[in-house]
Tab-separated table of C-alpha atoms in Angstrom:
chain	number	residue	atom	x	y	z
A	596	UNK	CA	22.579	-97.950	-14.143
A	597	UNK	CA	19.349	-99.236	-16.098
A	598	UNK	CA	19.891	-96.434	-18.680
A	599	UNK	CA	23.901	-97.266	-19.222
A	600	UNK	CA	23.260	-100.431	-19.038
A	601	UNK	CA	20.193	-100.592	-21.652
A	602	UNK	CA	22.181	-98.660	-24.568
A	603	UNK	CA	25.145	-100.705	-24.238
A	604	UNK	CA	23.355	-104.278	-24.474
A	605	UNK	CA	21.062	-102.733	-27.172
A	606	UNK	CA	24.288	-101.491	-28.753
A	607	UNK	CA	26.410	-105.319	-28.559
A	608	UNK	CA	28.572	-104.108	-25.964
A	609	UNK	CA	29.309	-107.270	-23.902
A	610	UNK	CA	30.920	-107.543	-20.200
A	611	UNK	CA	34.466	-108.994	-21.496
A	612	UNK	CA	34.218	-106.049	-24.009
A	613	UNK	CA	37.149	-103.856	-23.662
A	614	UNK	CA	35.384	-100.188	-23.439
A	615	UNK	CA	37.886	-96.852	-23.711
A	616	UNK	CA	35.924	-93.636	-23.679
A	617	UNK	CA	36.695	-90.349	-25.203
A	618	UNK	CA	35.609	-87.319	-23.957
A	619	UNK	CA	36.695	-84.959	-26.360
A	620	UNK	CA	35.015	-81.604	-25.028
A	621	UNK	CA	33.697	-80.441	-21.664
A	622	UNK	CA	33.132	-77.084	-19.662
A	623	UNK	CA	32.667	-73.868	-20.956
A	624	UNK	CA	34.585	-72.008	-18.630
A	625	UNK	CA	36.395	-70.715	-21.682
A	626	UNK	CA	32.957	-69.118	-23.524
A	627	UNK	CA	31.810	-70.849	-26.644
A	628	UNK	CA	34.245	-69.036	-29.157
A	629	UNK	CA	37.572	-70.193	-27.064
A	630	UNK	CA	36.018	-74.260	-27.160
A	631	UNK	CA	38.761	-74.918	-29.950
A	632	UNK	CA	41.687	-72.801	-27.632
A	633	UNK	CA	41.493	-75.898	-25.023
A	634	UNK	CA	40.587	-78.651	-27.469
A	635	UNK	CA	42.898	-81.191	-28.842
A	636	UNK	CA	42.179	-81.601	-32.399
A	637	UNK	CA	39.928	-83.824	-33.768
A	638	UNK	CA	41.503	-84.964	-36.056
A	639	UNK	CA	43.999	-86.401	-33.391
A	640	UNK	CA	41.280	-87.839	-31.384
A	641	UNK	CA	40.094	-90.126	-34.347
A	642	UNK	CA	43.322	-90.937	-35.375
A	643	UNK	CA	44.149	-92.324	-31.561
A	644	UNK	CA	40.722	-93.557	-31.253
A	645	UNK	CA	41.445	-96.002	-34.615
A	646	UNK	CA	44.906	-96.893	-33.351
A	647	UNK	CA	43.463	-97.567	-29.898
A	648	UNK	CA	40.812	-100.006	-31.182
A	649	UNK	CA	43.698	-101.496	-33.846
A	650	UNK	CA	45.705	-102.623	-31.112
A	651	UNK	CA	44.034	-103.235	-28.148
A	652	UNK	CA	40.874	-104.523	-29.910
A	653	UNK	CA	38.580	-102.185	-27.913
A	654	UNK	CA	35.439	-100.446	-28.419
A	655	UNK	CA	35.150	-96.609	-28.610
A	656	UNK	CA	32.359	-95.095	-26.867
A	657	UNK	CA	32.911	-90.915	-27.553
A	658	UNK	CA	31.203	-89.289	-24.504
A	659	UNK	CA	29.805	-85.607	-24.980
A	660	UNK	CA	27.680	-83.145	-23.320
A	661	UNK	CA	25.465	-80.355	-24.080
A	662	UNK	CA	26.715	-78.131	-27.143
A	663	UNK	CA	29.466	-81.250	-28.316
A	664	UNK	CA	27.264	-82.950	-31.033
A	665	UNK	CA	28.973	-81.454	-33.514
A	666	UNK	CA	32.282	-82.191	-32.051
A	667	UNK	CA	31.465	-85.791	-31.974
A	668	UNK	CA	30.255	-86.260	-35.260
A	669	UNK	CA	33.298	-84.428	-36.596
A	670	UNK	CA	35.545	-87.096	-34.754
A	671	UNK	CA	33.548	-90.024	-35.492
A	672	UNK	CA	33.321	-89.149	-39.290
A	673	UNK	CA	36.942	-88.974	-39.234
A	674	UNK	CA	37.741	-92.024	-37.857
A	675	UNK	CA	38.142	-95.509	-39.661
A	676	UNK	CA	36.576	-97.398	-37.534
A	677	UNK	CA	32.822	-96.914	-36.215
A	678	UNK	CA	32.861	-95.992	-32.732
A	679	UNK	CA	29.809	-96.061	-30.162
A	680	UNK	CA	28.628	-92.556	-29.583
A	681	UNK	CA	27.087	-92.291	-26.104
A	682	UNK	CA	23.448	-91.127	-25.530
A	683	UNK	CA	22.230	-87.667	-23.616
A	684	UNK	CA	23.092	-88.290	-20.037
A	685	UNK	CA	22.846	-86.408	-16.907
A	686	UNK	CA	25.989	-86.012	-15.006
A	687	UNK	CA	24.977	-89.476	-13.243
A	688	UNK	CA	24.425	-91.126	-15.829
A	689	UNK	CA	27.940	-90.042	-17.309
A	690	UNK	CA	29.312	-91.420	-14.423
A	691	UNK	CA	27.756	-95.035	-14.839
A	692	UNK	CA	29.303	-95.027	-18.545
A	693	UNK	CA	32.574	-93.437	-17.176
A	694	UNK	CA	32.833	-96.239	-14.628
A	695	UNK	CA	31.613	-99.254	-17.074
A	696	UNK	CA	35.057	-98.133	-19.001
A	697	UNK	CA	38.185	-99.564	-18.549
A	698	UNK	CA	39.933	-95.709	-19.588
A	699	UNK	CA	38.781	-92.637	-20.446
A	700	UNK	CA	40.915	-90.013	-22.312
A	701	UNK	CA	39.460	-86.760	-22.221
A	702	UNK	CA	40.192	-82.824	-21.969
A	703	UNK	CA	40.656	-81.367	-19.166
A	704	UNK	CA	36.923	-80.502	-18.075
A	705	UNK	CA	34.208	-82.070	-16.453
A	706	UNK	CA	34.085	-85.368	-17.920
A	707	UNK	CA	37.863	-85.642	-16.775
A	708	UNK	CA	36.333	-84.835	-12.905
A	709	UNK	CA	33.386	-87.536	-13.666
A	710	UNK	CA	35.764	-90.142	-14.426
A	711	UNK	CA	38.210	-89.753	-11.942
A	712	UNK	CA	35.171	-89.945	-9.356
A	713	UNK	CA	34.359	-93.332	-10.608
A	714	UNK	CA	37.900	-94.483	-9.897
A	715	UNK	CA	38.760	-94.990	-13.537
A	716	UNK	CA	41.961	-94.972	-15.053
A	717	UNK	CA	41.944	-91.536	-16.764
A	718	UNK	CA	44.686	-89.555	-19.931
A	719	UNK	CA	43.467	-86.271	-19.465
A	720	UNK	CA	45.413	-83.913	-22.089
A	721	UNK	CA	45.940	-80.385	-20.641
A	722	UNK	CA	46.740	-77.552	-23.092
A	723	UNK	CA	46.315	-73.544	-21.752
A	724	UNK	CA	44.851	-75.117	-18.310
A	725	UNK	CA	47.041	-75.574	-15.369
A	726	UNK	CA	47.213	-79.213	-14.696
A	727	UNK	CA	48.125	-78.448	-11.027
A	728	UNK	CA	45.088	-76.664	-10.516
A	729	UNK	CA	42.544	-78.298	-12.903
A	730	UNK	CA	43.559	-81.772	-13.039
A	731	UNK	CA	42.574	-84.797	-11.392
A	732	UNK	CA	41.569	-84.704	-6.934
A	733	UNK	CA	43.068	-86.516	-5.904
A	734	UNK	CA	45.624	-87.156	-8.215
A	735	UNK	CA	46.546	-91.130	-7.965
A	736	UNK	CA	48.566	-93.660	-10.027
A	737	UNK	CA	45.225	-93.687	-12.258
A	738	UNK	CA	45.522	-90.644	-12.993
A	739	UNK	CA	47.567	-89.621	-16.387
A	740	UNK	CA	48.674	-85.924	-17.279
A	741	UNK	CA	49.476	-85.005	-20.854
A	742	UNK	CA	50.971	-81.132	-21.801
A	743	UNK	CA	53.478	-79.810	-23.726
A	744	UNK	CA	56.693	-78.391	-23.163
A	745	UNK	CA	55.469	-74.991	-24.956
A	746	UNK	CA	57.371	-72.442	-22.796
A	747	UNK	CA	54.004	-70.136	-22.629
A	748	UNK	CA	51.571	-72.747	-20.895
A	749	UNK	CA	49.457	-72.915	-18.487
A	750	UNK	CA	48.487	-69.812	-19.944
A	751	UNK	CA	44.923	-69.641	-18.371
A	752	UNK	CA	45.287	-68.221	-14.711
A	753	UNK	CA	42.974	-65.940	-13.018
A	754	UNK	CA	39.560	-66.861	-15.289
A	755	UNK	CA	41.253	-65.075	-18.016
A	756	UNK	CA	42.834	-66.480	-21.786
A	757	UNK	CA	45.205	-64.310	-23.356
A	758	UNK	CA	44.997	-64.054	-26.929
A	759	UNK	CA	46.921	-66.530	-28.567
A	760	UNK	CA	47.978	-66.899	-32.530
A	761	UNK	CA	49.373	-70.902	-32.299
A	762	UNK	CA	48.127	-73.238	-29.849
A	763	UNK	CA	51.321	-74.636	-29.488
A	764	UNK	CA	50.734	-76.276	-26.237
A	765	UNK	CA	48.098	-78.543	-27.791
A	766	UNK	CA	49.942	-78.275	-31.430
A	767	UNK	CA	53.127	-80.067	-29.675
A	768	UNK	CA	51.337	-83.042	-28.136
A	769	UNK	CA	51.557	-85.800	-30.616
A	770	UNK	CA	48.942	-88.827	-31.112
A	771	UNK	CA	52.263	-91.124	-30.552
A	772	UNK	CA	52.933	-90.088	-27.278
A	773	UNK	CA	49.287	-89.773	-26.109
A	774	UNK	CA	48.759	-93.461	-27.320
A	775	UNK	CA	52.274	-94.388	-25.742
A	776	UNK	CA	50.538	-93.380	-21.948
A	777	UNK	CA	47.904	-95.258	-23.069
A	778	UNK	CA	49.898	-98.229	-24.016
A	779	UNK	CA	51.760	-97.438	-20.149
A	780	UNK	CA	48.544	-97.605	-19.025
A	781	UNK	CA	46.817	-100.766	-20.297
A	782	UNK	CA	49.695	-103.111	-18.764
């Protein structure tokens, strides 16, 4: 709690602050060179993040773990706006900042599991993944699924990715409707 709590008063984030985080990455159940086969873009996370802070006047903190610098920096730099970018943290730690959030919006790894432990409000966007299997235990009413209608997904079953030439299911979710659950789930 100290540590959370130290980087965001050092870093002007007040208690009436509205905080969304974005956890763009998570697990490597897929290997490092399939990390982009069960990623949302990043372009699409900076664009949301921006529209996000726009209208609900919010502050971005984008969460990461080991191995997702990169990732981060790539979304930040595309973004408008400046976001936050968390510190290292342990798992616990990661679950302070979860919980000090009002949302977080995040793949479908760990971070999503983190969250949801904390009892926060969670968009978790599933692409190859099985939401029924992967997503959120227990799934409650804070609990918001994202796919695609792409006729191949979940495509990931048995600890195995076939190859795949399109991404379609993550191609076919759209930055509108992600930031219309959001919208959903802000009232």
């Amino acid at each position: 709690r100290a540590y959370v709590g130290n980087f965001l008063n050092q870093s002007g984030i007040k208690d009436n602050d509205i905080l969304i985080g974005i956890a763009p990455g998570g697990g490597m159940s897929f290997g490092l060179k399939n990390q982009d086969r069960r990623r949302w873009p990043a372009k699409r996370f900076a664009e949301l993040a921006d529209r996000i802070i726009e209208k609900f006047n919010a502050k971005i903190i984008l969460i990461w773990g080991p191995g997702e610098e990169g990732l981060i920096k790539e979304i930040a730099s595309l973004m408008k706006q400046k976001p936050l970018i968390a510190p290292a943290t342990k798992i616990r730690e990661m679950a302070e900042l979860c919980k000090r959030c009002k949302l977080v919006i995040c793949s479908e790894g760990g971070p999503l599991h983190i969250a949801n432990s904390q009892g926060v409000k969670t968009v978790s966007i599933f692409g190859p993944v099985d939401e029924k299997v992967y997503g959120p235990y227990p799934k409650t009413e804070k609990n918001i699924i994202i796919t695609s209608n792409a006729d191949c997904r979940p495509c990931y079953k048995k600890f195995k990715l076939p190859e795949c030439s399109n991404r379609k299911c993550l191609e076919d979710i759209s930055v509108d409707g992600v930031f219309k659950e959001i919208a959903l789930a802000a009232t």
